[in-house]
Coordinates of C-alpha atoms and ligand atoms in Angstrom, one line a residue:
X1 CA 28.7 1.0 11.3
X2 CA 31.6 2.2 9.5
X3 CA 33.8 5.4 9.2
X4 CA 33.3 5.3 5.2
X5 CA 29.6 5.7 6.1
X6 CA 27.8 9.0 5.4
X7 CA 25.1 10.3 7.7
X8 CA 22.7 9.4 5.7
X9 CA 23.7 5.8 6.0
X10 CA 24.3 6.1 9.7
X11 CA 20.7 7.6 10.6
X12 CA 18.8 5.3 8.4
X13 CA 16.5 2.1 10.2
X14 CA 15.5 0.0 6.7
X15 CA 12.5 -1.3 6.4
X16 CA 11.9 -4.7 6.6
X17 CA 9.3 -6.1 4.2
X18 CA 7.1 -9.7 5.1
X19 CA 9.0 -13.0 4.4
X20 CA 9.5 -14.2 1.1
X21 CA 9.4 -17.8 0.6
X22 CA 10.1 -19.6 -2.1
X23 CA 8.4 -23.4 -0.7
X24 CA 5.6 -24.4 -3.2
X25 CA 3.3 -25.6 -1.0
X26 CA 2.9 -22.8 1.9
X27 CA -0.3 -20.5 2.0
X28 CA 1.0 -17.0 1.6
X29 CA -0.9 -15.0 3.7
X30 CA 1.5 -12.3 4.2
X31 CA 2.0 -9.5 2.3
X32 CA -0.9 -8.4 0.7
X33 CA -0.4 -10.0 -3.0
X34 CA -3.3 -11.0 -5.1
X35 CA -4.0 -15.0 -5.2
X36 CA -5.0 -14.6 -8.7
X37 CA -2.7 -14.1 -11.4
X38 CA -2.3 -10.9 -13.6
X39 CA -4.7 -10.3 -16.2
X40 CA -3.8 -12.8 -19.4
X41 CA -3.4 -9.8 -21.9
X42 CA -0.6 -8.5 -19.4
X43 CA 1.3 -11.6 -19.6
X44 CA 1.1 -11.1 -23.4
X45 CA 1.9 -7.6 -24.0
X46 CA 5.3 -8.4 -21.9
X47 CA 6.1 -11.2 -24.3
X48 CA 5.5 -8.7 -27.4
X49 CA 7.5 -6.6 -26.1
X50 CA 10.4 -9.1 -24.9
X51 CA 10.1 -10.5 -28.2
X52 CA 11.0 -6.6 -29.7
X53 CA 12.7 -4.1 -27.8
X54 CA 14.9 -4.9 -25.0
X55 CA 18.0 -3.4 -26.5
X56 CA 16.2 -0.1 -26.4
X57 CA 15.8 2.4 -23.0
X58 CA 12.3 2.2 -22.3
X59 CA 10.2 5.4 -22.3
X60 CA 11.8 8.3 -19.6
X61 CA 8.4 10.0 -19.3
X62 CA 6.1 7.2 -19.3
X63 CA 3.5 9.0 -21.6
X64 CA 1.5 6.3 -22.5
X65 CA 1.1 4.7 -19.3
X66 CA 0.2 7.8 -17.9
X67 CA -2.6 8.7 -20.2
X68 CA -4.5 5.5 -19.7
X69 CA -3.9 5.8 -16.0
X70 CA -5.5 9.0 -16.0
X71 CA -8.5 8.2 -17.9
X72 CA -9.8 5.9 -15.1
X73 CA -9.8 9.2 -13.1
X74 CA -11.0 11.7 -15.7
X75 CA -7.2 13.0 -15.2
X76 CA -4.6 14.3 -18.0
X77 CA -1.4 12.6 -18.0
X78 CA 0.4 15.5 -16.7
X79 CA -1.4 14.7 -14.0
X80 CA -0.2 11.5 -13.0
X81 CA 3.4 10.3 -12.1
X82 CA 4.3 6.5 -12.6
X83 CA 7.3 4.6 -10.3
X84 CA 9.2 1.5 -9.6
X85 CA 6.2 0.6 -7.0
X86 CA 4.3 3.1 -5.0
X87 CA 7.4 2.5 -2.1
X88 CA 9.5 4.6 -4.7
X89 CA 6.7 7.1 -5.3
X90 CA 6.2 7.6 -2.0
X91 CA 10.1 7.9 -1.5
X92 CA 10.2 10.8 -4.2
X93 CA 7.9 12.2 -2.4
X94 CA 9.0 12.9 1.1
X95 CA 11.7 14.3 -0.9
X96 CA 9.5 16.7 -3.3
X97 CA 7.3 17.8 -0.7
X98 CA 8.3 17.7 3.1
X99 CA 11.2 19.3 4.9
X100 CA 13.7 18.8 7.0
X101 CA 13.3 21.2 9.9
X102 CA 9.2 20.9 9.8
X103 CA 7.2 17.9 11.3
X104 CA 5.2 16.0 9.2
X105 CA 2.1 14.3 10.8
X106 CA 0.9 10.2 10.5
X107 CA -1.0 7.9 12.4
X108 CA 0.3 6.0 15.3
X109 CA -0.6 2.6 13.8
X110 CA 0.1 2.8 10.3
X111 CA 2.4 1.7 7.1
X112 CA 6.1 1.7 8.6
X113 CA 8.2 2.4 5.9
X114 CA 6.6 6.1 6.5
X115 CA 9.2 6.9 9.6
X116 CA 11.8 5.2 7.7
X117 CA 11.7 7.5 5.1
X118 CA 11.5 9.6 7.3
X119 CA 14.7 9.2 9.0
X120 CA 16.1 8.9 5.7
X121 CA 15.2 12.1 4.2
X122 CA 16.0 13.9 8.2
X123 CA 12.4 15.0 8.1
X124 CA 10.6 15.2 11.9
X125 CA 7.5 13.9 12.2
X126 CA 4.6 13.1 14.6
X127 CA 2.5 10.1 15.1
X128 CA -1.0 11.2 15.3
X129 CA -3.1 8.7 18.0
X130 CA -5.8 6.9 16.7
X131 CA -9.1 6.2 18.3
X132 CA -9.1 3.3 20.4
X133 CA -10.8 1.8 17.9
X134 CA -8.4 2.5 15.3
X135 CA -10.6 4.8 13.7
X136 CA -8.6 8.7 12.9
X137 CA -9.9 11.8 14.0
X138 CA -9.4 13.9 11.2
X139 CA -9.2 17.2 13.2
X140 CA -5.7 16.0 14.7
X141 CA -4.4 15.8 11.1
X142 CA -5.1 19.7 10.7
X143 CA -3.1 22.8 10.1
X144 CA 0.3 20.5 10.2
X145 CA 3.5 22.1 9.9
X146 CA 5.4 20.1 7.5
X147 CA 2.5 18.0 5.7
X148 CA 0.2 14.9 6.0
X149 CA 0.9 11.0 5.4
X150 CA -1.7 8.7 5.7
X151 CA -3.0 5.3 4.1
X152 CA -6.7 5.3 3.4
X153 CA -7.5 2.3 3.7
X154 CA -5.0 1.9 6.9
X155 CA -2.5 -0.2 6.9
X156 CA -2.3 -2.9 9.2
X157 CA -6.0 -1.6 10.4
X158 CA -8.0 -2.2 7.2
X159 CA -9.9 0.6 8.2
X160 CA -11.7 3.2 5.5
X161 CA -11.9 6.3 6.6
X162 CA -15.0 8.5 4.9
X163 CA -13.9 10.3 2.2
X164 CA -15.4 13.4 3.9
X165 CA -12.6 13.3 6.6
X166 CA -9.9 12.9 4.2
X167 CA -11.7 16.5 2.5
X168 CA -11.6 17.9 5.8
X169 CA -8.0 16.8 6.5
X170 CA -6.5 18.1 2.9
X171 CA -9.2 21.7 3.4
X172 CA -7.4 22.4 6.8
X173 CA -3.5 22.2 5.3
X174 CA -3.9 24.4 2.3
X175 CA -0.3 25.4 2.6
X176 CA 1.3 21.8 3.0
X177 CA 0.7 18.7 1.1
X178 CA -1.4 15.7 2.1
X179 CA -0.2 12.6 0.9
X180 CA -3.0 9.7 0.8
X181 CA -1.6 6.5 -0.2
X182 CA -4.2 4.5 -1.5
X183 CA -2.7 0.7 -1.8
X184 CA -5.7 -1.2 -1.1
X185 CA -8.5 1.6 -2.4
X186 CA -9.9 -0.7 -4.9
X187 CA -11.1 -3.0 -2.3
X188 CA -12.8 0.0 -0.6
X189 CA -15.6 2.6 -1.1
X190 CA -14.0 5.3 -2.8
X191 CA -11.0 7.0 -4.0
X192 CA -9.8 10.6 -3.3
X193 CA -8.9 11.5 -6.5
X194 CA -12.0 13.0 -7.4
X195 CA -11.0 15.8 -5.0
X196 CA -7.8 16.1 -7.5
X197 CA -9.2 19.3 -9.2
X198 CA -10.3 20.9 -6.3
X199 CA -7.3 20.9 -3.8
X200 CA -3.8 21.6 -5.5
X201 CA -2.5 20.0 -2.2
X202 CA -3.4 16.6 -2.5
X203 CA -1.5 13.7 -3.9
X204 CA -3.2 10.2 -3.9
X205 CA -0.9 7.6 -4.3
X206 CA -1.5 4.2 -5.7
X207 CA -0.1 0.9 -6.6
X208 CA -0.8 -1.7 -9.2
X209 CA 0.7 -4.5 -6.5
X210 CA -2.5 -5.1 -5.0
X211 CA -5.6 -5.0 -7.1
X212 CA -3.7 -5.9 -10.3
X213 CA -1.7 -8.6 -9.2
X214 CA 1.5 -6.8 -10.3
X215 CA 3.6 -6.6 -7.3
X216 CA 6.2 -8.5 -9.1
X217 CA 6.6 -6.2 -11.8
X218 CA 6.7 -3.1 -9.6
X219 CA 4.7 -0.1 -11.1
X220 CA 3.1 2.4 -8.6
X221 CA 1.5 5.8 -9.0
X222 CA 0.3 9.2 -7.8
X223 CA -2.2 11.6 -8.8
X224 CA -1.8 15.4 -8.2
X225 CA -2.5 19.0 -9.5
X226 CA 0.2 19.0 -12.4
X227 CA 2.8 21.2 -10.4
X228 CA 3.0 18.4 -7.9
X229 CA 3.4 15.7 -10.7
X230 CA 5.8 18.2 -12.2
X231 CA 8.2 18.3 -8.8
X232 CA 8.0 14.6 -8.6
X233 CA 9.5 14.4 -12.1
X234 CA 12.4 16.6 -11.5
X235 CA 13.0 14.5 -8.5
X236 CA 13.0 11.3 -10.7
X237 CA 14.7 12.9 -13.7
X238 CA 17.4 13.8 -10.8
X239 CA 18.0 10.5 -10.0
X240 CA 17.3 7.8 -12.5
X241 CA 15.7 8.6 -16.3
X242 CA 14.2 4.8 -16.3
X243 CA 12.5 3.8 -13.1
X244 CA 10.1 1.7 -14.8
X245 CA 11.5 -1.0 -17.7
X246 CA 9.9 -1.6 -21.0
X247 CA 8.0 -5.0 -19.6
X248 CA 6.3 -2.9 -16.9
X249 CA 5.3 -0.2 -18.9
X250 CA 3.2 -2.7 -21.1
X251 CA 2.5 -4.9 -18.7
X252 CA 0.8 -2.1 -16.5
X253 CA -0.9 -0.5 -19.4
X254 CA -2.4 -3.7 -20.4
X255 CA -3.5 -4.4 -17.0
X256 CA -5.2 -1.1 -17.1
X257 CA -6.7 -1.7 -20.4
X258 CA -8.4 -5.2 -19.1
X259 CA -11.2 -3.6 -16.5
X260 CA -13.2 -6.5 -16.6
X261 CA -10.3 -8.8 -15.5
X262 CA -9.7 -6.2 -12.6
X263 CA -13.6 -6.0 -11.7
X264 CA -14.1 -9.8 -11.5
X265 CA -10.9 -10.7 -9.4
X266 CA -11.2 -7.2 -7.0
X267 CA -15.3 -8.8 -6.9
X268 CA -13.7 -12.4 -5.3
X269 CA -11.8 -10.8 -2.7
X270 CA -14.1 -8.9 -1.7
X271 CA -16.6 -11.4 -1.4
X272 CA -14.0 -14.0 0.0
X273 CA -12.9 -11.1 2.6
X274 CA -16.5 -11.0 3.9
X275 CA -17.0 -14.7 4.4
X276 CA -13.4 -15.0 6.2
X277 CA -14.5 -12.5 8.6
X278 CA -18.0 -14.3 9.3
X279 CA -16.3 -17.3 9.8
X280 CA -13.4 -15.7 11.7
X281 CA -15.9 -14.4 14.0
X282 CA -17.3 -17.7 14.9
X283 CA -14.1 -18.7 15.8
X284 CA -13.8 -16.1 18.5
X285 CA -11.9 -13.3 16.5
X286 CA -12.4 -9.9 16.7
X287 CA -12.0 -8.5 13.3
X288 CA -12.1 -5.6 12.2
X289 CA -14.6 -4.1 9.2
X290 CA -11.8 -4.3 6.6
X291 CA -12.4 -2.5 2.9
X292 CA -9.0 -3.8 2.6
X293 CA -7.7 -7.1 0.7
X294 CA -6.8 -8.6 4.3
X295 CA -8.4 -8.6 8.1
X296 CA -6.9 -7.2 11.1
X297 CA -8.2 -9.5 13.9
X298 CA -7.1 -10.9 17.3
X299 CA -8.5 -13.5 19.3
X300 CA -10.4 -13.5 21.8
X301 CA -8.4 -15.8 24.5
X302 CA -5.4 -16.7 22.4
X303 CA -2.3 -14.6 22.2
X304 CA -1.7 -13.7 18.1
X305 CA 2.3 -14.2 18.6
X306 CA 1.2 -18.2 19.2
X307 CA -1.1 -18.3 16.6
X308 CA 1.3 -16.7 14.2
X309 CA 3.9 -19.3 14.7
X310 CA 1.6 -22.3 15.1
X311 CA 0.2 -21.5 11.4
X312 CA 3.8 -20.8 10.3
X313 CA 4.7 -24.9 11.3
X314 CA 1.7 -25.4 9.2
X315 CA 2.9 -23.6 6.1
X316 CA 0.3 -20.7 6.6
X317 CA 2.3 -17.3 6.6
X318 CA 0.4 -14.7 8.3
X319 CA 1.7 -11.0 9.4
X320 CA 2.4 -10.2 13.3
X321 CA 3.7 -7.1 14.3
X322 CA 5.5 -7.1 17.7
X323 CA 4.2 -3.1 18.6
X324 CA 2.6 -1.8 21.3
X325 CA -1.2 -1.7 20.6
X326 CA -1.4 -4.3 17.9
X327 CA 1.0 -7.2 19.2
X328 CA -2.2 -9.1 19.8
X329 CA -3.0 -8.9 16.2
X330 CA -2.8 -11.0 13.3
X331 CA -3.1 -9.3 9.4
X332 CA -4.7 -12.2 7.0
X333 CA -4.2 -11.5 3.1
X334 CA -7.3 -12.4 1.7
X335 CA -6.2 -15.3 -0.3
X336 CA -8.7 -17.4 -2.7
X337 CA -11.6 -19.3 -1.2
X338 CA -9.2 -22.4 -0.9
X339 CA -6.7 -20.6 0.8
X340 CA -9.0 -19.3 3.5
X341 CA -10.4 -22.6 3.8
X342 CA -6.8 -23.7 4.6
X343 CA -6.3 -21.4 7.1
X344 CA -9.5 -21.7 9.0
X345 CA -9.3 -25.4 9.2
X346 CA -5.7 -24.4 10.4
X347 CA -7.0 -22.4 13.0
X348 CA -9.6 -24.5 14.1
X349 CA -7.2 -27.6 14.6
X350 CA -5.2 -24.9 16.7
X351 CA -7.6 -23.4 18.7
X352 CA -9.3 -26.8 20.0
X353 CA -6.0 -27.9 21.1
Ligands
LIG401 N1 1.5 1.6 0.9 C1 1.0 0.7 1.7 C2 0.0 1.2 2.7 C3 1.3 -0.7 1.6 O1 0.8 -1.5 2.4 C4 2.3 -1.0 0.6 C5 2.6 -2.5 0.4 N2 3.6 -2.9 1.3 C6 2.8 -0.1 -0.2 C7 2.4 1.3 -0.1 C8 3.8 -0.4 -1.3 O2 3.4 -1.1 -2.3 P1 4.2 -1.2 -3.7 O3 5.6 -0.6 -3.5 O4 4.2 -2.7 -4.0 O5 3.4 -0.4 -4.7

């Protein structure tokens, strides 16, 4: 703390994101990347475009990027809002769309840069209890005073709620916005945007970090009624012109233009997430039905805090979150099928000590 430190400053508790490492050999199993590389026709629209324009701003509205984002949703560009990773989007839009002086509702268990931005941005909020079995009852989400945050699929949980609860939850707070931040949605049933036209009081956000393997070149996104798009703009326009460079504009845009890449690697994950659990169950886990690209599990004898740091001396990175209610959880990225073969081994060797 210092005098010279606004109260902004002073009120803020950062977020602080899963170890980075920078050893060649360790399993990463932390953060929720992709194992598998970007799409090859990413990699070689960013080298065009290296080899061209970098002495030029890159594009302040994002136009292009925008239009082939909405097409996967049958949405118009003006309908879609690009950011320096859906963190920034998500930023903007505590900003755009919830205010200081009204409490904003989220789960208990959830993604926790949401009361950091929170405390950033001076906005109250209240953390909505989750089933025992981590599962939301929508009807605690309803007529909210300052607005709705949730991930769908949850974050740490891995959990989907039905699209028909996420309806129910936007129908019930048609004066506030609902915010559904859909990071790991391509590994799940279905997406919300398809409600898009029909409530002017939803926003899905999304990320290209996960599914695309571009959390490296940080490009995130949200889908609204133009009006919201519109007040997400005049925050970013209020704030920086050029959130996204030239390489991820093309490199994003290229990503979206190679489906087929994106449909065979989301495939493996999914299919590699549901033999991890099988075999994570014999192992005496708990795990939970993820439609995420990791597993929430704990074990059911040994303490996850020990398990965490005896895969860490083995180079596995895992995520454990000292809270109330999950400290006996581990969250596994779904890796590749080598990966996952490390770390069960890993655990077996553990467990049978
Ligand atoms: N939302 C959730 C639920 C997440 O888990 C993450 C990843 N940490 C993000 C948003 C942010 O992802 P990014 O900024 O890479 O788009």
């Amino acid at each position: 703390m210092s005098k010279f430190w606004s109260s902004m400053v002073k009120r803020t508790e950062p977020y602080v994101p899963g170890e980075q490492v920078n050893q060649q050999d360790i399993v990463k199993l932390n953060t929720n990347e992709n194992p598998y590389p970007p799409s090859p026709k990413v990699l070689e629209a960013i080298r065009e475009e290296m080899a061209g324009h970098l002495q030029l701003y890159p594009s302040p509205t994002a136009d292009d990027l925008r239009a082939t984002i909405g097409r996967q949703y049958g949405l118009t560009a003006d309908e879609v809002f690009v950011g320096n990773g859906s963190d920034e989007v998500l930023a903007f839009s505590f900003m755009a769309f919830f205010e200081p002086g009204q409490p904003i509702r989220f789960p208990d268990v959830t993604y926790s840069f949401y009361p950091v931005y929170a405390k950033l941005f001076d906005i109250p909020y209240e953390e909505v209890a989750l089933n025992e079995d981590f599962t939301l009852q929508a009807d605690k989400f309803f007529q909210s005073e300052g607005g709705v945050i949730l991930p769908n699929p949850n974050a740490p949980t891995s959990l989907y709620a039905e699209l028909v609860q996420i309806e129910e939850i936007v129908k019930n707070n048609p004066d506030q916005v609902v915010i559904i931040d859909e990071a790991y949605i391509d590994f799940a049933t279905k997406s919300a945007a398809e409600l898009i036209q029909q409530y002017d009081n939803l926003l899905v956000v999304q990320t290209t970090s996960k599914s695309r393997s571009l959390a490296g070149l940080r490009v995130g996104f949200a889908m609204g009624n133009a009006s919201l798009i519109d007040a997400l703009i005049r925050i970013k326009d209020s704030f920086n012109s050029y959130t996204l460079d030239r390489l991820a504009l093309v490199g994003a845009q290229a990503a979206f233009e190679d489906e087929a890449y994106f449909k065979e690697i989301t495939a493996k994950i999914i299919d590699t997430r549901n033999e991890t659990t099988v075999v994570l169950e014999q192992l005496g886990f708990t795990v939970l039905p993820s439609q995420a690209n990791f597993v929430f599990a704990r074990h059911e004898t040994v303490a996850a805090e020990f398990l965490y740091n005896e895969l860490k001396k083995e180079g596995i990175l895992v995520r454990y979150f000292n809270k109330p209610g999950i400290d006996n959880y581990l969250r596994m990225t779904i890796g590749t099928k080598v990966q996952m073969e490390r770390l069960v081994v890993a655990l077996r060797g553990i467990l049978n000590k």
